[in-house]
PDB file of C-alpha atoms in Angstrom:
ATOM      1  CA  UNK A  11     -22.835  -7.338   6.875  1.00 40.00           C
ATOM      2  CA  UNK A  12     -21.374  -4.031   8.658  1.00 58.00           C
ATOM      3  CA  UNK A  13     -20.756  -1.362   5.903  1.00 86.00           C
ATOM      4  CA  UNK A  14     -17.340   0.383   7.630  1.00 93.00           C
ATOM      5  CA  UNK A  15     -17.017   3.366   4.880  1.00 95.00           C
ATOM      6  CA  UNK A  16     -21.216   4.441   6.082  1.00 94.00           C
ATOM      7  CA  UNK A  17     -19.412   5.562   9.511  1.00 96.00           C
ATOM      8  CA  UNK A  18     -16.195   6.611   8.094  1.00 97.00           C
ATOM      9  CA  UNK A  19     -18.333   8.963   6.070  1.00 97.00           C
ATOM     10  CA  UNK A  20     -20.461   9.915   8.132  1.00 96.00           C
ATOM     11  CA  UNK A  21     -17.675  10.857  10.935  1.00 97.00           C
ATOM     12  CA  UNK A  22     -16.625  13.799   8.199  1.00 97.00           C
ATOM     13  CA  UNK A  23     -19.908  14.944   7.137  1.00 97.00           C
ATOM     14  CA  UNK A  24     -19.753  16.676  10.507  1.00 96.00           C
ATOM     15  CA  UNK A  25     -16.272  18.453   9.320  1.00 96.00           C
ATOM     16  CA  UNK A  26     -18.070  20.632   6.359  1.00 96.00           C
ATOM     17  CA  UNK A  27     -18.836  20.166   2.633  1.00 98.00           C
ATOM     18  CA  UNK A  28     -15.406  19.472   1.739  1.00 98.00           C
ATOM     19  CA  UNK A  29     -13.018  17.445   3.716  1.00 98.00           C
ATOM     20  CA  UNK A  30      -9.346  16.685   2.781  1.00 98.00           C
ATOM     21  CA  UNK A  31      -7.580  13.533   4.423  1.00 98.00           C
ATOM     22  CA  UNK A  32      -3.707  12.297   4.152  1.00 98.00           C
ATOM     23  CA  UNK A  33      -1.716   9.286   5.157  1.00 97.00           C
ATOM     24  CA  UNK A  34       1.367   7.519   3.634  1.00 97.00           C
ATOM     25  CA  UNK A  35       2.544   4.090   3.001  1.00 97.00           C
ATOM     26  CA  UNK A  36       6.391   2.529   3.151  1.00 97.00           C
ATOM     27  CA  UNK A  37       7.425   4.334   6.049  1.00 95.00           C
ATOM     28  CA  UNK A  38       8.620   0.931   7.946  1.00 94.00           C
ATOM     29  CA  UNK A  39      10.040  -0.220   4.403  1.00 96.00           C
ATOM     30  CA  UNK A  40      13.619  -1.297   4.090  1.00 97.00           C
ATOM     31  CA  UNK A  41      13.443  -0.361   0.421  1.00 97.00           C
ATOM     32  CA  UNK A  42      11.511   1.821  -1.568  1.00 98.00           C
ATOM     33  CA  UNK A  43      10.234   5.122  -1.522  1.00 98.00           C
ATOM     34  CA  UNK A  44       7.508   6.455   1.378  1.00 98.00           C
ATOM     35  CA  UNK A  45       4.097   7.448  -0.717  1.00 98.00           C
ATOM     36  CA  UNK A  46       1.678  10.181   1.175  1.00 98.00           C
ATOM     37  CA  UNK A  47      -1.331  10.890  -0.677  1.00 98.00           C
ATOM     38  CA  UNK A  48      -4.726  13.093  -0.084  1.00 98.00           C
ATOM     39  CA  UNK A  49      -8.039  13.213  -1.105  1.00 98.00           C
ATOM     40  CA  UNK A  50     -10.487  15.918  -1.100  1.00 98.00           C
ATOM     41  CA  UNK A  51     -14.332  14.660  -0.411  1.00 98.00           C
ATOM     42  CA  UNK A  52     -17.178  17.173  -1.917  1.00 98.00           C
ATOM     43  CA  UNK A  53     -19.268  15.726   0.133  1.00 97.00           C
ATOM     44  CA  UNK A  54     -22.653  17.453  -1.848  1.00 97.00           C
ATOM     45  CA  UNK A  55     -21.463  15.084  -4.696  1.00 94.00           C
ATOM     46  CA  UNK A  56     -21.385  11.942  -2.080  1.00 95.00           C
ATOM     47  CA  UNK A  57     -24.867  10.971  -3.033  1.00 95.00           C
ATOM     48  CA  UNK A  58     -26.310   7.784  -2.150  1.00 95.00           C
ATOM     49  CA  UNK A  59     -25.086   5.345  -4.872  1.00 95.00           C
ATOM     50  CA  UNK A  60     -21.573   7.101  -3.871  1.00 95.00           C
ATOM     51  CA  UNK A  61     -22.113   6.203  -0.244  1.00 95.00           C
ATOM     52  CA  UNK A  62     -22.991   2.854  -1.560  1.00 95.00           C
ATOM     53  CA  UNK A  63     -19.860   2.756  -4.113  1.00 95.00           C
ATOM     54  CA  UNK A  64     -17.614   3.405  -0.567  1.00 96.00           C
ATOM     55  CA  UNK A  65     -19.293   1.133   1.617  1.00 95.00           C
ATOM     56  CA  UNK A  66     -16.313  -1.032   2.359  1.00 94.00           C
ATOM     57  CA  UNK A  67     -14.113   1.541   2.635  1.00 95.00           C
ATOM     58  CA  UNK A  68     -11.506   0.956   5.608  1.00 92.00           C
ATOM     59  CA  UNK A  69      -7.948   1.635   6.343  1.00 89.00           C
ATOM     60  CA  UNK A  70      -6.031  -0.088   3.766  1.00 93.00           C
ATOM     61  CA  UNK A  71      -4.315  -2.185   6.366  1.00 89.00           C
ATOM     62  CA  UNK A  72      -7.998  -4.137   6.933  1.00 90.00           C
ATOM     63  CA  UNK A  73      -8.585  -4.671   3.601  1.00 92.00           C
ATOM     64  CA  UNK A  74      -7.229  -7.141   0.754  1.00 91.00           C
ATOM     65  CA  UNK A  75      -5.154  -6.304  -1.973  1.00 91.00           C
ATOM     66  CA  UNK A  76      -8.126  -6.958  -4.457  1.00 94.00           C
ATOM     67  CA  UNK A  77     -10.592  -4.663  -2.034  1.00 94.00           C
ATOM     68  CA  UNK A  78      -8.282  -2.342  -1.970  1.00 96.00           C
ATOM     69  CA  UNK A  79      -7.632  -2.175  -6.192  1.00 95.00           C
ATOM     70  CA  UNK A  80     -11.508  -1.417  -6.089  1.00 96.00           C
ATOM     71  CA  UNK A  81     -12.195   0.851  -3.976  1.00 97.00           C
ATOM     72  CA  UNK A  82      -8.662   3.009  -5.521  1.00 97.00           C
ATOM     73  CA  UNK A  83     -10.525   3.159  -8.851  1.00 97.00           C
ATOM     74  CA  UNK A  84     -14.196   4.236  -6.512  1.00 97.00           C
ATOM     75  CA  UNK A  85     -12.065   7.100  -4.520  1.00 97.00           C
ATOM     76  CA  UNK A  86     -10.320   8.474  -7.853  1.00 98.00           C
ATOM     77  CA  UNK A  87     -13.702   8.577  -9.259  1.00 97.00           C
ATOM     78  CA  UNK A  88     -15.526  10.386  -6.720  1.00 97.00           C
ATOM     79  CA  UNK A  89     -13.035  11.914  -4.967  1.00 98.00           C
ATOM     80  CA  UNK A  90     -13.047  16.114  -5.943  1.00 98.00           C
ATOM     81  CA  UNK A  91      -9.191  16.352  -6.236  1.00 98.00           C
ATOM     82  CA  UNK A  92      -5.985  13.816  -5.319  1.00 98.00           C
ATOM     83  CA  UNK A  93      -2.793  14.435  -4.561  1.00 98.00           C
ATOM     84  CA  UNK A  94       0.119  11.833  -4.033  1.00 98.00           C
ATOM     85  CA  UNK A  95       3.582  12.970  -3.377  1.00 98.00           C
ATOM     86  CA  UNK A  96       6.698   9.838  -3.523  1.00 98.00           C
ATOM     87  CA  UNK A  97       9.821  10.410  -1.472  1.00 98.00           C
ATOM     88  CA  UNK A  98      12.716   8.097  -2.902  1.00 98.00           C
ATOM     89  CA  UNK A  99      14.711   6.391  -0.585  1.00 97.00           C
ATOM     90  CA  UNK A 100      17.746   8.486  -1.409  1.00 96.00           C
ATOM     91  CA  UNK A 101      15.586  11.867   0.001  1.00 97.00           C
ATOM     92  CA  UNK A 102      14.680   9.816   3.165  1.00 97.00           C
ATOM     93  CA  UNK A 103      18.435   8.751   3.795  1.00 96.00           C
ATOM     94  CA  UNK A 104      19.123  12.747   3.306  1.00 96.00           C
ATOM     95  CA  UNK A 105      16.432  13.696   5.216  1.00 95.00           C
ATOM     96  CA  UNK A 106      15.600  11.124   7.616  1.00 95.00           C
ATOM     97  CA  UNK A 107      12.069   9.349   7.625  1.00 95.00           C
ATOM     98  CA  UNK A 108      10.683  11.302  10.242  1.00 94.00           C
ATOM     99  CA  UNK A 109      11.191  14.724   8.870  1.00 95.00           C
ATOM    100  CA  UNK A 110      10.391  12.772   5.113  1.00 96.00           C
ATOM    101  CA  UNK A 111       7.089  11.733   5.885  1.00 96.00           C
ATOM    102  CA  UNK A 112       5.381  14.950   7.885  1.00 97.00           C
ATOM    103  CA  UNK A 113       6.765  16.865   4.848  1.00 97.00           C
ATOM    104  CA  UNK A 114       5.148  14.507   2.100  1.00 98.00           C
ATOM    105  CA  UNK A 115       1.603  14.975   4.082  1.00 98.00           C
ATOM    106  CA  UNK A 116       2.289  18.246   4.651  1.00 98.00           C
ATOM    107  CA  UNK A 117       2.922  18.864   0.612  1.00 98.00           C
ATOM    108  CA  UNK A 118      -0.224  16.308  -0.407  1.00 98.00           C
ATOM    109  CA  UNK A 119      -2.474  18.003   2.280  1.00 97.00           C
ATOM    110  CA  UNK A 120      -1.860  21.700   0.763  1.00 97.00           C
ATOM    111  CA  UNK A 121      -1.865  20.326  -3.163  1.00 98.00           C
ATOM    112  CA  UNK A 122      -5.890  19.333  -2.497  1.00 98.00           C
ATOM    113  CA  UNK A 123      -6.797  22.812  -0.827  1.00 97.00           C
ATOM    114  CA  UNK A 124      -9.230  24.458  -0.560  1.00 97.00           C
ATOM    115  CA  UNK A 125     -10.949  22.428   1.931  1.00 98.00           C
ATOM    116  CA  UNK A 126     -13.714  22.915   4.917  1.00 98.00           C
ATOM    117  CA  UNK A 127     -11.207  20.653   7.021  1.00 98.00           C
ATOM    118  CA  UNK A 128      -7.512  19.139   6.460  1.00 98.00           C
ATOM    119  CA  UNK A 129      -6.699  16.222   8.713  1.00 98.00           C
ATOM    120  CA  UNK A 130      -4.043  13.675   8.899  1.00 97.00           C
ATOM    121  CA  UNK A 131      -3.736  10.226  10.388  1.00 91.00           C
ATOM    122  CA  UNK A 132      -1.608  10.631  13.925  1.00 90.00           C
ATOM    123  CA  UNK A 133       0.718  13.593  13.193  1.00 90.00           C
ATOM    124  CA  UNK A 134       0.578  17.289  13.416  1.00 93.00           C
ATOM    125  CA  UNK A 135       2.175  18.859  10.413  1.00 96.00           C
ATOM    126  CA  UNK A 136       4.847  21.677  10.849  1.00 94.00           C
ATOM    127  CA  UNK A 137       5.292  22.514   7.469  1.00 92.00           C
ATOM    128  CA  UNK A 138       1.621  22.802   7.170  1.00 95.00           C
ATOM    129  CA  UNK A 139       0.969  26.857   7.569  1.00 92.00           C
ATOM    130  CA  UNK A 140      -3.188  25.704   7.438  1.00 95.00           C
ATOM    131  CA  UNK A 141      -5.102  24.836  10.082  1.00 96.00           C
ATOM    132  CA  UNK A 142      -5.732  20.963  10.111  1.00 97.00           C
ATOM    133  CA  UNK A 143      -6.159  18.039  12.445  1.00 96.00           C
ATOM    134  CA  UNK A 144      -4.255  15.218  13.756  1.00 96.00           C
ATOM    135  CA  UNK A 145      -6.728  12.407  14.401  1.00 96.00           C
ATOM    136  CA  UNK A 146      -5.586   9.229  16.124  1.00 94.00           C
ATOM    137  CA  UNK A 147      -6.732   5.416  14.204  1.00 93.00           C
ATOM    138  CA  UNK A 148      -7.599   8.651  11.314  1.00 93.00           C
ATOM    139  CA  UNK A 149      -7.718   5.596   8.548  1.00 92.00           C
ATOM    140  CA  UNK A 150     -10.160   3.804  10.444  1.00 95.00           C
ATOM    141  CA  UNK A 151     -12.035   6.884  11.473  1.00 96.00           C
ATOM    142  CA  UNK A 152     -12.192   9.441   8.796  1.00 97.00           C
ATOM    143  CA  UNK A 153     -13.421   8.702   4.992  1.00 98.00           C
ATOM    144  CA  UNK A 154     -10.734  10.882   3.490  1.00 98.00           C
ATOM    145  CA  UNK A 155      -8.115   9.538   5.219  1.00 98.00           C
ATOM    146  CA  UNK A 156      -8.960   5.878   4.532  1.00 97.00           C
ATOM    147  CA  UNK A 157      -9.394   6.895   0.732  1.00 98.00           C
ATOM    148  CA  UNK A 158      -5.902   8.371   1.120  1.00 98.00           C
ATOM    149  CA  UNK A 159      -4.662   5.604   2.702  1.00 97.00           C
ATOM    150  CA  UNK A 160      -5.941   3.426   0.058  1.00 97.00           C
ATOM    151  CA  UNK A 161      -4.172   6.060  -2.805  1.00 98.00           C
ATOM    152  CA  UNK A 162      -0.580   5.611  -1.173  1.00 98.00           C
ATOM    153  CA  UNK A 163      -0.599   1.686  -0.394  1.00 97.00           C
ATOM    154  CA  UNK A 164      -1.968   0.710  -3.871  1.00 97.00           C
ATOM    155  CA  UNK A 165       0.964   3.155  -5.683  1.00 98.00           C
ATOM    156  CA  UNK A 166       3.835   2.218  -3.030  1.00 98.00           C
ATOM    157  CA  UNK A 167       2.653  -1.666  -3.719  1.00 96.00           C
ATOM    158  CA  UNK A 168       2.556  -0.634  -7.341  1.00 97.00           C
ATOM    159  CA  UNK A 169       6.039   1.110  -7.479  1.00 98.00           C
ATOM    160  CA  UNK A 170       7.378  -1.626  -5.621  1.00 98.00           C
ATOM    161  CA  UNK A 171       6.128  -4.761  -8.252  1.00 97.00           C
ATOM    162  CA  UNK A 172       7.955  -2.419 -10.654  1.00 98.00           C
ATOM    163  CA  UNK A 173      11.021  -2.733  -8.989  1.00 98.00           C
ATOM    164  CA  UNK A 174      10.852  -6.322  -8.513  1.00 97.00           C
ATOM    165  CA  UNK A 175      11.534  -7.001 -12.451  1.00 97.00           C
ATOM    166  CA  UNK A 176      14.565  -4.404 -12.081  1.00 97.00           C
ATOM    167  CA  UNK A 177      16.035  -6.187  -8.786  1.00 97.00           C
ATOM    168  CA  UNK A 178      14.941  -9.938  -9.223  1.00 97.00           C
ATOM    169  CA  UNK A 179      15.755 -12.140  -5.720  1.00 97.00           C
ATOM    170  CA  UNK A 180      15.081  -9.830  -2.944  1.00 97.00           C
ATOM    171  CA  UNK A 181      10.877  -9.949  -3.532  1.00 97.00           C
ATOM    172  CA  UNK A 182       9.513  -6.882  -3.710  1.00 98.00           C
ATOM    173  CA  UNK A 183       6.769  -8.166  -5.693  1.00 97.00           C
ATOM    174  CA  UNK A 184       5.549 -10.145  -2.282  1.00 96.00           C
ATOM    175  CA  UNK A 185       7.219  -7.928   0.552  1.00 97.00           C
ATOM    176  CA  UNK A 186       6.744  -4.943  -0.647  1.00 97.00           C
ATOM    177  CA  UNK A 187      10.300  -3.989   1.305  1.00 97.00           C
ATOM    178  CA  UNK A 188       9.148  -4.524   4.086  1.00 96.00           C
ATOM    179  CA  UNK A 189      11.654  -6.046   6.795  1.00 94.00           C
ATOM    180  CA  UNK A 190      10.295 -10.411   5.727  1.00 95.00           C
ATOM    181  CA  UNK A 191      12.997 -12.707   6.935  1.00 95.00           C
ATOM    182  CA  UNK A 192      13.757 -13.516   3.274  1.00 96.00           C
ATOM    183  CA  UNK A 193      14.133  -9.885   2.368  1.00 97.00           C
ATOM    184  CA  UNK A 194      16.518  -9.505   4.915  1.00 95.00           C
ATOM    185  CA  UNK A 195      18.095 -12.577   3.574  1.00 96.00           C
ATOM    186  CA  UNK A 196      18.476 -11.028   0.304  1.00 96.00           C
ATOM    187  CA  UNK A 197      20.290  -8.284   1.549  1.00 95.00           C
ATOM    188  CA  UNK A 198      22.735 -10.225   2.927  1.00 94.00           C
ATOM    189  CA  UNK A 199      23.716 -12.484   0.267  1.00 96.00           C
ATOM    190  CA  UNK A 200      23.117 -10.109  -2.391  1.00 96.00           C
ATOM    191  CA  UNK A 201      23.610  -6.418  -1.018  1.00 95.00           C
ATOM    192  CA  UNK A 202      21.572  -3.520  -0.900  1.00 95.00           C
ATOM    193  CA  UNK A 203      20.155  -2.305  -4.111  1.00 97.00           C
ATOM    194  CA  UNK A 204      19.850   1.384  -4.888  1.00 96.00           C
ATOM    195  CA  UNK A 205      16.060   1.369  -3.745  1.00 97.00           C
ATOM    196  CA  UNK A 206      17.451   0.616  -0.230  1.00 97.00           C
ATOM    197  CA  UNK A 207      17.546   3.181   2.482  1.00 96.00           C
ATOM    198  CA  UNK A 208      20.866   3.320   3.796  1.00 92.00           C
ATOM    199  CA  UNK A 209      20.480   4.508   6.699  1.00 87.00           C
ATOM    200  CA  UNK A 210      18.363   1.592   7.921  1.00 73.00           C
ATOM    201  CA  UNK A 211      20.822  -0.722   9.644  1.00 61.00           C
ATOM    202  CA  UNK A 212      20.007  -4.462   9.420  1.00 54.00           C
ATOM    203  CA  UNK A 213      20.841  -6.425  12.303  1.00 48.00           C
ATOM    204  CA  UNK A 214      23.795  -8.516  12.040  1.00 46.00           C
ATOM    205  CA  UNK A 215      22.700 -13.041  12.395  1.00 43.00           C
ATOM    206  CA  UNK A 216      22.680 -14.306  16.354  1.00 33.00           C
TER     207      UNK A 216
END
């Protein structure tokens, strides 16, 4: 079977010793808070039963909610420092989700220095003063961004099951709040709960 993380790894082995990734999750959510998380890789500590222990690593968005509850307990183990920053949904409605989410990498990226490289799934970073780079498909390319893409998605899911016992009916255990038909549903018969970002506008039936 193809091992994915034996590429992944080997893609930033060519970046130094260690090498720093970010991405986020919840960005398309209409509830919730956006997670961005980093990981720093030593990678004179990723030793072959490590390479082994991350052989499925992927972007989280390829990988099952059990695979991806693994390999979050292999990444904090090996990984040489973590960072995960949570923007609520209040801060993105003040700030707007654009500005919200390079800010959040930018903060996550900087809290796991120092690092032979810093680089970030699709966006350059303004707030970032350090030199890092903004690699396109990064989660499928780079190790340390798929093992921070696996960070944020397994905390935003886990924030979000939280919040499903707090505000029953609109299910955030299953969606996630993400825009499902019966999410949106929710919102209409129910109204927005304080986890919702108002500035999202849901489309009006017909």
């Amino acid at each position: 079977m193809a091992a994915p993380g034996r590429a992944l790894l080997a893609y930033d082995r060519t970046r130094g010793r260690l090498v720093a990734g970010a991405d986020e999750a919840g960005k398309a959510c209409l509830a919730g808070p956006l997670v961005a998380a980093a990981v720093c890789l030593d990678f004179d500590r990723i030793d072959p039963e490590a390479e082994l222990a991350l052989a499925r690593l992927n972007d989280s968005k390829k990988l099952s909610k059990t695979r991806c509850l693994q390999l979050r307990g292999v990444v904090l183990e090996l990984a040489a420092r973590t960072s995960i920053v949570v923007v609520s949904a209040a801060e993105i409605d003040r700030d707007g989700i654009h500005p919200s989410q390079l800010g959040a990498l930018a903060k996550v990226l900087e809290a796991v220095c120092p690092a032979d490289a810093l680089l970030v799934d699709h966006f350059r970073l303004p707030a970032l003063r350090l030199a890092h780079e903004s690699i396109t498909r990064g989660d499928s390319t780079s190790a340390a961004i798929a093992c921070a893409s696996i960070l944020a998605k397994t905390e935003h899911d886990r924030l979000m099951q939280e919040a499903d016992s707090v505000y029953p009916g609109y299910g955030f255990a299953t969606n996630f709040g993400y825009s499902s038909p019966e999410h949106k549903e929710a919102i209409r018969t129910l109204g927005p709960t304080p986890l919702h970002r108002r500035s999202y506008r849901l489309p009006t039936r017909g």
